[in-house]
PDB file of C-alpha atoms and ligand atoms in Angstrom:
ATOM      1  CA  MET C   1      15.236  13.729  23.406  1.00 95.00           C
ATOM      2  CA  ASN C   2      11.602  14.796  23.710  1.00 94.00           C
ATOM      3  CA  VAL C   3       9.545  12.437  25.801  1.00 94.00           C
ATOM      4  CA  PHE C   4       5.830  11.766  25.379  1.00 95.00           C
ATOM      5  CA  THR C   5       4.158   9.593  27.989  1.00 96.00           C
ATOM      6  CA  SER C   6       0.738   8.138  27.196  1.00 94.00           C
ATOM      7  CA  LYS C   7      -0.716  10.970  29.352  1.00 95.00           C
ATOM      8  CA  ASN C   8       1.142  13.667  27.322  1.00 92.00           C
ATOM      9  CA  LEU C   9      -0.034  12.037  24.128  1.00 95.00           C
ATOM     10  CA  GLN C  10      -3.650  12.099  25.249  1.00 94.00           C
ATOM     11  CA  ALA C  11      -3.291  15.836  26.024  1.00 95.00           C
ATOM     12  CA  LEU C  12      -2.081  16.716  22.491  1.00 96.00           C
ATOM     13  CA  PRO C  13      -4.610  18.177  20.025  1.00 96.00           C
ATOM     14  CA  SER C  14      -6.011  15.151  18.195  1.00 95.00           C
ATOM     15  CA  ARG C  15      -4.570  16.101  14.761  1.00 94.00           C
ATOM     16  CA  GLU C  16      -1.088  16.560  16.200  1.00 95.00           C
ATOM     17  CA  ARG C  17      -1.355  13.289  18.121  1.00 96.00           C
ATOM     18  CA  ALA C  18      -2.376  11.525  14.903  1.00 94.00           C
ATOM     19  CA  THR C  19       0.527  13.135  13.012  1.00 95.00           C
ATOM     20  CA  LEU C  20       3.025  11.948  15.615  1.00 96.00           C
ATOM     21  CA  ILE C  21       1.682   8.435  16.152  1.00 95.00           C
ATOM     22  CA  ASN C  22       1.195   7.870  12.432  1.00 95.00           C
ATOM     23  CA  ALA C  23       4.873   8.531  11.791  1.00 96.00           C
ATOM     24  CA  ILE C  24       6.687   6.761  14.613  1.00 96.00           C
ATOM     25  CA  SER C  25       6.574   3.265  13.118  1.00 96.00           C
ATOM     26  CA  GLY C  26       8.669   4.591  10.213  1.00 97.00           C
ATOM     27  CA  ILE C  27       8.364   4.828   6.465  1.00 98.00           C
ATOM     28  CA  ARG C  28       5.599   2.657   5.112  1.00 98.00           C
ATOM     29  CA  SER C  29       4.749   1.370   1.665  1.00 98.00           C
ATOM     30  CA  ALA C  30       2.890   3.625  -0.753  1.00 98.00           C
ATOM     31  CA  ASN C  31       0.250   1.929  -2.867  1.00 98.00           C
ATOM     32  CA  LEU C  32      -2.891   2.629  -4.809  1.00 98.00           C
ATOM     33  CA  ILE C  33      -5.659   0.102  -4.280  1.00 98.00           C
ATOM     34  CA  ALA C  34      -7.948  -0.217  -7.279  1.00 98.00           C
ATOM     35  CA  THR C  35     -11.362  -1.846  -6.994  1.00 98.00           C
ATOM     36  CA  ARG C  36     -14.598  -2.182  -8.864  1.00 96.00           C
ATOM     37  CA  GLY C  37     -18.063  -1.696  -7.388  1.00 94.00           C
ATOM     38  CA  ASP C  38     -21.643  -1.325  -8.583  1.00 93.00           C
ATOM     39  CA  ALA C  39     -20.961   2.384  -9.195  1.00 90.00           C
ATOM     40  CA  GLY C  40     -17.793   1.804 -11.254  1.00 95.00           C
ATOM     41  CA  THR C  41     -14.071   1.802 -10.518  1.00 96.00           C
ATOM     42  CA  ASN C  42     -12.413   3.208  -7.397  1.00 97.00           C
ATOM     43  CA  LEU C  43      -8.836   4.129  -6.545  1.00 98.00           C
ATOM     44  CA  SER C  44      -7.367   5.071  -3.136  1.00 98.00           C
ATOM     45  CA  VAL C  45      -3.940   5.651  -1.629  1.00 98.00           C
ATOM     46  CA  PHE C  46      -2.996   3.287   1.230  1.00 98.00           C
ATOM     47  CA  ASN C  47       0.047   3.248   3.505  1.00 98.00           C
ATOM     48  CA  SER C  48      -0.848   0.094   5.417  1.00 98.00           C
ATOM     49  CA  VAL C  49      -0.247  -2.617   2.815  1.00 98.00           C
ATOM     50  CA  THR C  50       2.129  -5.072   4.386  1.00 98.00           C
ATOM     51  CA  HIS C  51       3.709  -8.431   3.711  1.00 98.00           C
ATOM     52  CA  LEU C  52       2.144 -11.202   5.837  1.00 98.00           C
ATOM     53  CA  GLY C  53       3.715 -14.327   4.364  1.00 98.00           C
ATOM     54  CA  SER C  54       5.115 -15.729   1.165  1.00 97.00           C
ATOM     55  CA  SER C  55       3.884 -19.335   1.187  1.00 97.00           C
ATOM     56  CA  PRO C  56       1.002 -18.933   0.616  1.00 96.00           C
ATOM     57  CA  ALA C  57       1.600 -15.419  -0.697  1.00 98.00           C
ATOM     58  CA  LEU C  58      -0.401 -13.160   1.607  1.00 98.00           C
ATOM     59  CA  LEU C  59      -0.695  -9.397   1.994  1.00 98.00           C
ATOM     60  CA  GLY C  60      -2.618  -7.403   4.572  1.00 98.00           C
ATOM     61  CA  MET C  61      -3.931  -3.866   4.893  1.00 98.00           C
ATOM     62  CA  VAL C  62      -5.672  -1.905   7.591  1.00 98.00           C
ATOM     63  CA  PHE C  63      -8.988  -0.143   7.036  1.00 98.00           C
ATOM     64  CA  ARG C  64     -10.227   2.654   9.254  1.00 96.00           C
ATOM     65  CA  PRO C  65     -13.414   1.946  11.239  1.00 96.00           C
ATOM     66  CA  LEU C  66     -16.557   1.560   9.142  1.00 92.00           C
ATOM     67  CA  SER C  67     -18.193   4.649  10.713  1.00 93.00           C
ATOM     68  CA  VAL C  68     -18.432   6.285   7.255  1.00 91.00           C
ATOM     69  CA  GLU C  69     -18.673   4.836   3.726  1.00 88.00           C
ATOM     70  CA  ARG C  70     -15.467   2.972   2.811  1.00 92.00           C
ATOM     71  CA  HIS C  71     -15.716   2.350  -0.914  1.00 94.00           C
ATOM     72  CA  THR C  72     -12.492   0.346  -1.212  1.00 97.00           C
ATOM     73  CA  TYR C  73     -13.497  -1.958   1.636  1.00 98.00           C
ATOM     74  CA  SER C  74     -17.079  -2.521   0.440  1.00 96.00           C
ATOM     75  CA  ASN C  75     -15.948  -3.116  -3.154  1.00 97.00           C
ATOM     76  CA  ILE C  76     -13.450  -5.747  -1.984  1.00 98.00           C
ATOM     77  CA  LYS C  77     -16.134  -7.415   0.153  1.00 97.00           C
ATOM     78  CA  ASN C  78     -18.565  -7.491  -2.770  1.00 96.00           C
ATOM     79  CA  TYR C  79     -16.258  -8.333  -5.674  1.00 96.00           C
ATOM     80  CA  LYS C  80     -13.282 -10.034  -3.920  1.00 98.00           C
ATOM     81  CA  ASP C  81     -10.597  -9.164  -6.510  1.00 98.00           C
ATOM     82  CA  PHE C  82      -8.624  -5.912  -6.224  1.00 98.00           C
ATOM     83  CA  THR C  83      -5.217  -4.624  -7.315  1.00 98.00           C
ATOM     84  CA  ILE C  84      -2.326  -3.070  -5.414  1.00 98.00           C
ATOM     85  CA  ASN C  85      -0.204  -0.679  -7.470  1.00 98.00           C
ATOM     86  CA  ALA C  86       3.100   0.793  -6.251  1.00 98.00           C
ATOM     87  CA  ILE C  87       3.382   4.586  -6.338  1.00 98.00           C
ATOM     88  CA  THR C  88       6.420   6.223  -7.985  1.00 98.00           C
ATOM     89  CA  THR C  89       7.760   9.749  -7.449  1.00 98.00           C
ATOM     90  CA  ALA C  90       6.082  10.929 -10.645  1.00 98.00           C
ATOM     91  CA  MET C  91       2.719   9.563  -9.453  1.00 98.00           C
ATOM     92  CA  VAL C  92       2.745  11.200  -5.979  1.00 98.00           C
ATOM     93  CA  PRO C  93       0.565  14.318  -6.494  1.00 98.00           C
ATOM     94  CA  LYS C  94      -2.223  12.411  -8.255  1.00 98.00           C
ATOM     95  CA  ALA C  95      -1.912   9.456  -5.871  1.00 98.00           C
ATOM     96  CA  HIS C  96      -2.304  11.742  -2.861  1.00 98.00           C
ATOM     97  CA  GLN C  97      -5.384  13.336  -4.406  1.00 98.00           C
ATOM     98  CA  THR C  98      -7.149   9.940  -4.449  1.00 98.00           C
ATOM     99  CA  SER C  99      -7.520  10.266  -0.652  1.00 97.00           C
ATOM    100  CA  ALA C 100     -10.125  13.017  -1.157  1.00 97.00           C
ATOM    101  CA  LYS C 101     -13.679  11.919  -0.401  1.00 94.00           C
ATOM    102  CA  TYR C 102     -15.187  11.670  -3.868  1.00 94.00           C
ATOM    103  CA  PRO C 103     -18.822  10.533  -4.075  1.00 91.00           C
ATOM    104  CA  GLU C 104     -19.386   6.842  -4.852  1.00 90.00           C
ATOM    105  CA  GLY C 105     -20.307   7.465  -8.507  1.00 90.00           C
ATOM    106  CA  VAL C 106     -17.076   9.364  -9.212  1.00 95.00           C
ATOM    107  CA  SER C 107     -14.076   7.250 -10.199  1.00 96.00           C
ATOM    108  CA  GLU C 108     -10.790   8.556  -8.808  1.00 96.00           C
ATOM    109  CA  PHE C 109      -9.180   7.331 -12.055  1.00 98.00           C
ATOM    110  CA  ASP C 110     -11.076  10.079 -13.911  1.00 97.00           C
ATOM    111  CA  ALA C 111     -11.015  12.612 -11.074  1.00 97.00           C
ATOM    112  CA  VAL C 112      -7.229  12.633 -10.639  1.00 98.00           C
ATOM    113  CA  GLY C 113      -6.158  11.472 -14.111  1.00 97.00           C
ATOM    114  CA  PHE C 114      -4.815   7.937 -13.796  1.00 98.00           C
ATOM    115  CA  GLN C 115      -5.325   5.549 -16.703  1.00 98.00           C
ATOM    116  CA  PRO C 116      -7.007   2.237 -15.788  1.00 98.00           C
ATOM    117  CA  LEU C 117      -5.355  -0.825 -17.313  1.00 98.00           C
ATOM    118  CA  PHE C 118      -7.525  -3.920 -17.836  1.00 98.00           C
ATOM    119  CA  ARG C 119      -6.148  -7.432 -18.176  1.00 98.00           C
ATOM    120  CA  GLU C 120      -7.913 -10.661 -19.056  1.00 96.00           C
ATOM    121  CA  GLU C 121      -7.116 -12.192 -15.637  1.00 96.00           C
ATOM    122  CA  THR C 122      -9.653 -10.028 -13.774  1.00 97.00           C
ATOM    123  CA  HIS C 123     -12.492  -7.514 -13.994  1.00 96.00           C
ATOM    124  CA  VAL C 124     -10.701  -4.994 -11.717  1.00 97.00           C
ATOM    125  CA  PRO C 125      -8.383  -2.328 -13.137  1.00 98.00           C
ATOM    126  CA  PHE C 126      -4.638  -1.863 -12.596  1.00 98.00           C
ATOM    127  CA  VAL C 127      -2.957   1.542 -12.661  1.00 98.00           C
ATOM    128  CA  GLU C 128      -1.189   2.171 -15.981  1.00 98.00           C
ATOM    129  CA  GLY C 129       2.428   3.167 -15.399  1.00 98.00           C
ATOM    130  CA  SER C 130       2.803   1.639 -11.930  1.00 98.00           C
ATOM    131  CA  PRO C 131       5.958  -0.545 -11.910  1.00 98.00           C
ATOM    132  CA  ILE C 132       4.597  -3.160  -9.467  1.00 98.00           C
ATOM    133  CA  GLN C 133       1.023  -4.318  -9.972  1.00 98.00           C
ATOM    134  CA  VAL C 134      -0.428  -7.070  -7.815  1.00 98.00           C
ATOM    135  CA  LEU C 135      -3.719  -8.861  -8.359  1.00 98.00           C
ATOM    136  CA  CYS C 136      -5.169  -9.931  -5.003  1.00 98.00           C
ATOM    137  CA  THR C 137      -8.300 -11.584  -3.742  1.00 98.00           C
ATOM    138  CA  TYR C 138     -10.058 -11.245  -0.373  1.00 98.00           C
ATOM    139  CA  SER C 139      -9.137 -13.916   2.166  1.00 98.00           C
ATOM    140  CA  GLN C 140     -10.072 -12.924   5.749  1.00 98.00           C
ATOM    141  CA  GLU C 141     -10.734  -9.937   7.976  1.00 98.00           C
ATOM    142  CA  HIS C 142     -10.020  -9.315  11.648  1.00 98.00           C
ATOM    143  CA  VAL C 143     -11.577  -6.494  13.674  1.00 98.00           C
ATOM    144  CA  LEU C 144      -8.941  -4.858  15.884  1.00 98.00           C
ATOM    145  CA  GLU C 145      -9.522  -3.405  19.355  1.00 98.00           C
ATOM    146  CA  ASN C 146      -9.823   0.135  17.885  1.00 96.00           C
ATOM    147  CA  GLN C 147     -12.469  -1.044  15.348  1.00 97.00           C
ATOM    148  CA  CYS C 148     -10.003  -0.852  12.458  1.00 97.00           C
ATOM    149  CA  ILE C 149     -10.067  -3.889  10.181  1.00 98.00           C
ATOM    150  CA  LEU C 150      -7.058  -5.938   9.181  1.00 98.00           C
ATOM    151  CA  LEU C 151      -7.984  -7.458   5.838  1.00 98.00           C
ATOM    152  CA  THR C 152      -5.857 -10.268   4.466  1.00 98.00           C
ATOM    153  CA  ALA C 153      -5.620 -11.117   0.781  1.00 98.00           C
ATOM    154  CA  SER C 154      -4.004 -13.816  -1.325  1.00 98.00           C
ATOM    155  CA  ILE C 155      -1.839 -12.862  -4.257  1.00 98.00           C
ATOM    156  CA  LYS C 156      -3.134 -14.199  -7.588  1.00 98.00           C
ATOM    157  CA  ALA C 157      -0.531 -12.630  -9.894  1.00 98.00           C
ATOM    158  CA  ILE C 158       2.239 -10.020  -9.972  1.00 98.00           C
ATOM    159  CA  TRP C 159       3.464  -7.806 -12.807  1.00 98.00           C
ATOM    160  CA  ILE C 160       6.839  -6.102 -12.272  1.00 98.00           C
ATOM    161  CA  ASP C 161       8.794  -3.765 -14.516  1.00 98.00           C
ATOM    162  CA  GLU C 162      11.860  -5.878 -15.418  1.00 97.00           C
ATOM    163  CA  ARG C 163      14.162  -2.868 -14.886  1.00 97.00           C
ATOM    164  CA  GLY C 164      13.735  -3.362 -11.138  1.00 97.00           C
ATOM    165  CA  LEU C 165      13.939  -7.154 -11.046  1.00 97.00           C
ATOM    166  CA  SER C 166      17.219  -9.034 -10.493  1.00 94.00           C
ATOM    167  CA  LYS C 167      18.014 -12.592 -11.608  1.00 93.00           C
ATOM    168  CA  ASP C 168      17.475 -13.775  -8.003  1.00 93.00           C
ATOM    169  CA  HIS C 169      14.061 -12.064  -7.962  1.00 95.00           C
ATOM    170  CA  PHE C 170      15.234  -9.223  -5.756  1.00 96.00           C
ATOM    171  CA  VAL C 171      13.059  -6.153  -6.346  1.00 97.00           C
ATOM    172  CA  ASN C 172      15.050  -2.913  -6.439  1.00 97.00           C
ATOM    173  CA  HIS C 173      12.723  -0.136  -5.336  1.00 98.00           C
ATOM    174  CA  GLU C 174      15.298   2.570  -6.032  1.00 97.00           C
ATOM    175  CA  GLN C 175      15.469   1.542  -9.697  1.00 97.00           C
ATOM    176  CA  LEU C 176      11.695   1.519  -9.912  1.00 98.00           C
ATOM    177  CA  GLN C 177      11.531   4.939  -8.216  1.00 98.00           C
ATOM    178  CA  THR C 178       8.820   3.817  -5.822  1.00 98.00           C
ATOM    179  CA  VAL C 179       8.167   6.026  -2.812  1.00 98.00           C
ATOM    180  CA  GLY C 180       7.434   5.464   0.875  1.00 98.00           C
ATOM    181  CA  ILE C 181       5.000   7.315   3.145  1.00 98.00           C
ATOM    182  CA  GLY C 182       5.653   8.899   6.532  1.00 97.00           C
ATOM    183  CA  GLY C 183       2.423   9.542   8.407  1.00 94.00           C
ATOM    184  CA  LEU C 184      -0.375  10.622   6.110  1.00 93.00           C
ATOM    185  CA  ASP C 185       1.162  13.464   4.142  1.00 95.00           C
ATOM    186  CA  ALA C 186       4.918  12.929   3.685  1.00 97.00           C
ATOM    187  CA  TYR C 187       6.247  11.026   0.681  1.00 98.00           C
ATOM    188  CA  TYR C 188       9.884   9.841   0.643  1.00 98.00           C
ATOM    189  CA  THR C 189      12.017   8.679  -2.257  1.00 98.00           C
ATOM    190  CA  THR C 190      13.824   5.335  -1.879  1.00 97.00           C
ATOM    191  CA  ARG C 191      17.583   4.768  -1.982  1.00 97.00           C
ATOM    192  CA  LEU C 192      19.169   1.348  -1.628  1.00 96.00           C
ATOM    193  CA  GLU C 193      21.703   1.342   1.210  1.00 95.00           C
ATOM    194  CA  GLY C 194      22.792  -2.205   0.410  1.00 95.00           C
ATOM    195  CA  ARG C 195      21.841  -5.856   0.518  1.00 96.00           C
ATOM    196  CA  TYR C 196      23.252  -8.200   3.150  1.00 96.00           C
ATOM    197  CA  ALA C 197      23.747 -11.960   3.154  1.00 96.00           C
ATOM    198  CA  TYR C 198      21.647 -14.148   5.478  1.00 96.00           C
ATOM    199  CA  ALA C 199      23.076 -13.463   8.944  1.00 97.00           C
ATOM    200  CA  LYS C 200      24.626 -16.342  10.910  1.00 97.00           C
ATOM    201  CA  PRO C 201      26.045 -16.127  14.472  1.00 97.00           C
ATOM    202  CA  ASP C 202      29.470 -17.530  13.484  1.00 97.00           C
ATOM    203  CA  GLN C 203      29.992 -15.530  10.284  1.00 96.00           C
ATOM    204  CA  PRO C 204      30.879 -11.880   9.715  1.00 96.00           C
ATOM    205  CA  THR C 205      28.262  -9.547   8.304  1.00 96.00           C
ATOM    206  CA  THR C 206      28.583  -9.690   4.522  1.00 95.00           C
ATOM    207  CA  LYS C 207      27.350  -7.158   2.045  1.00 94.00           C
ATOM    208  CA  ILE C 208      26.091  -8.512  -1.282  1.00 91.00           C
ATOM    209  CA  ASN C 209      27.680  -6.648  -4.185  1.00 79.00           C
ATOM    210  CA  GLN C 210      25.304  -7.616  -6.927  1.00 64.00           C
ATOM    211  CA  VAL C 211      21.976  -5.772  -6.957  1.00 55.00           C
TER     212      VAL C 211
HETATM  213  C1  FMN J 301      -0.972   8.859   2.619  1.00 87.61           C
HETATM  214  C2  FMN J 301      -2.295   8.247   2.935  1.00 87.61           C
HETATM  215  C3  FMN J 301      -2.381   6.909   3.354  1.00 87.61           C
HETATM  216  C4  FMN J 301      -3.626   6.337   3.659  1.00 87.61           C
HETATM  217  N1  FMN J 301      -3.680   5.044   4.089  1.00 87.61           N
HETATM  218  C5  FMN J 301      -4.874   4.509   4.466  1.00 87.61           C
HETATM  219  C6  FMN J 301      -4.937   3.195   4.986  1.00 87.61           C
HETATM  220  O1  FMN J 301      -3.940   2.485   5.090  1.00 87.61           O
HETATM  221  N2  FMN J 301      -6.155   2.726   5.373  1.00 87.61           N
HETATM  222  C7  FMN J 301      -7.308   3.482   5.251  1.00 87.61           C
HETATM  223  O2  FMN J 301      -8.389   2.993   5.633  1.00 87.61           O
HETATM  224  N3  FMN J 301      -7.274   4.719   4.730  1.00 87.61           N
HETATM  225  C8  FMN J 301      -6.090   5.256   4.346  1.00 87.61           C
HETATM  226  N4  FMN J 301      -6.030   6.510   3.838  1.00 87.61           N
HETATM  227  C9  FMN J 301      -7.282   7.231   3.610  1.00 87.61           C
HETATM  228  C10 FMN J 301      -7.925   6.851   2.287  1.00 87.61           C
HETATM  229  O3  FMN J 301      -7.046   7.063   1.193  1.00 87.61           O
HETATM  230  C11 FMN J 301      -9.175   7.732   2.123  1.00 87.61           C
HETATM  231  O4  FMN J 301     -10.043   7.507   3.220  1.00 87.61           O
HETATM  232  C12 FMN J 301      -9.895   7.450   0.842  1.00 87.61           C
HETATM  233  O5  FMN J 301     -10.836   8.499   0.691  1.00 87.61           O
HETATM  234  C13 FMN J 301     -10.639   6.134   0.876  1.00 87.61           C
HETATM  235  O6  FMN J 301     -11.475   6.125  -0.224  1.00 87.61           O
HETATM  236  P1  FMN J 301     -12.625   5.059  -0.448  1.00 87.61           P
HETATM  237  O7  FMN J 301     -13.805   5.440   0.416  1.00 87.61           O
HETATM  238  O8  FMN J 301     -12.897   5.252  -1.901  1.00 87.61           O
HETATM  239  O9  FMN J 301     -12.097   3.735  -0.111  1.00 87.61           O
HETATM  240  C14 FMN J 301      -4.813   7.104   3.536  1.00 87.61           C
HETATM  241  C15 FMN J 301      -4.727   8.445   3.112  1.00 87.61           C
HETATM  242  C16 FMN J 301      -3.479   9.010   2.817  1.00 87.61           C
HETATM  243  C17 FMN J 301      -3.407  10.453   2.378  1.00 87.61           C
END
């Protein structure tokens, strides 16, 4: 095993340190966040969208420090509604390209070639073709010790491709071909290893057959 103490880590070139630290927490979700601002629509890839609670339904995401313009963040602050759209294998190259720093007046939808999808429920776009589309609205924000911002959002509505939805509302990411992200540049396909019944101390581990 290689060992990195906090001192070793500090001595690494900053890019390599970021590459390592970004990846050690494992594979993270891969989503496109779509917003609307005064200059038009905006679309950016995010790997920090995470489940925070289901009652009320709450998601969170982490924004980098506000030392430069953050269009997604400022659009959410100004307009409240935004959408989270799962990325599939077929969407990866274009989704990755949304991380480029386009000027405020340029919509990443046009720049990378995603089709915006508008619904009557909101003024913000969804990403056409994404199998999981979530309409969210700003709830709170918390500044972390490194000046990153944890933004929390309530879920207003969810659209899911029925091919990945079971009768018990289990969402099968393998069927939907959604991907995960390692670090900031590695995209992984998903494969279901299995589902397991609720674990109890006095019962054997049980695999659920139905998916
Ligand atoms: C794979 C990947 C994941 C990313 N995840 C985040 C993230 O969770 N939070 C963040 O602030 N930026 C993240 N970024 C960077 C944004 O995508 C990038 O800064 C983008 O230009 C933001 O655009 P905006 O200014 O239009 O919001 C990520 C970039 C990549 C390539």
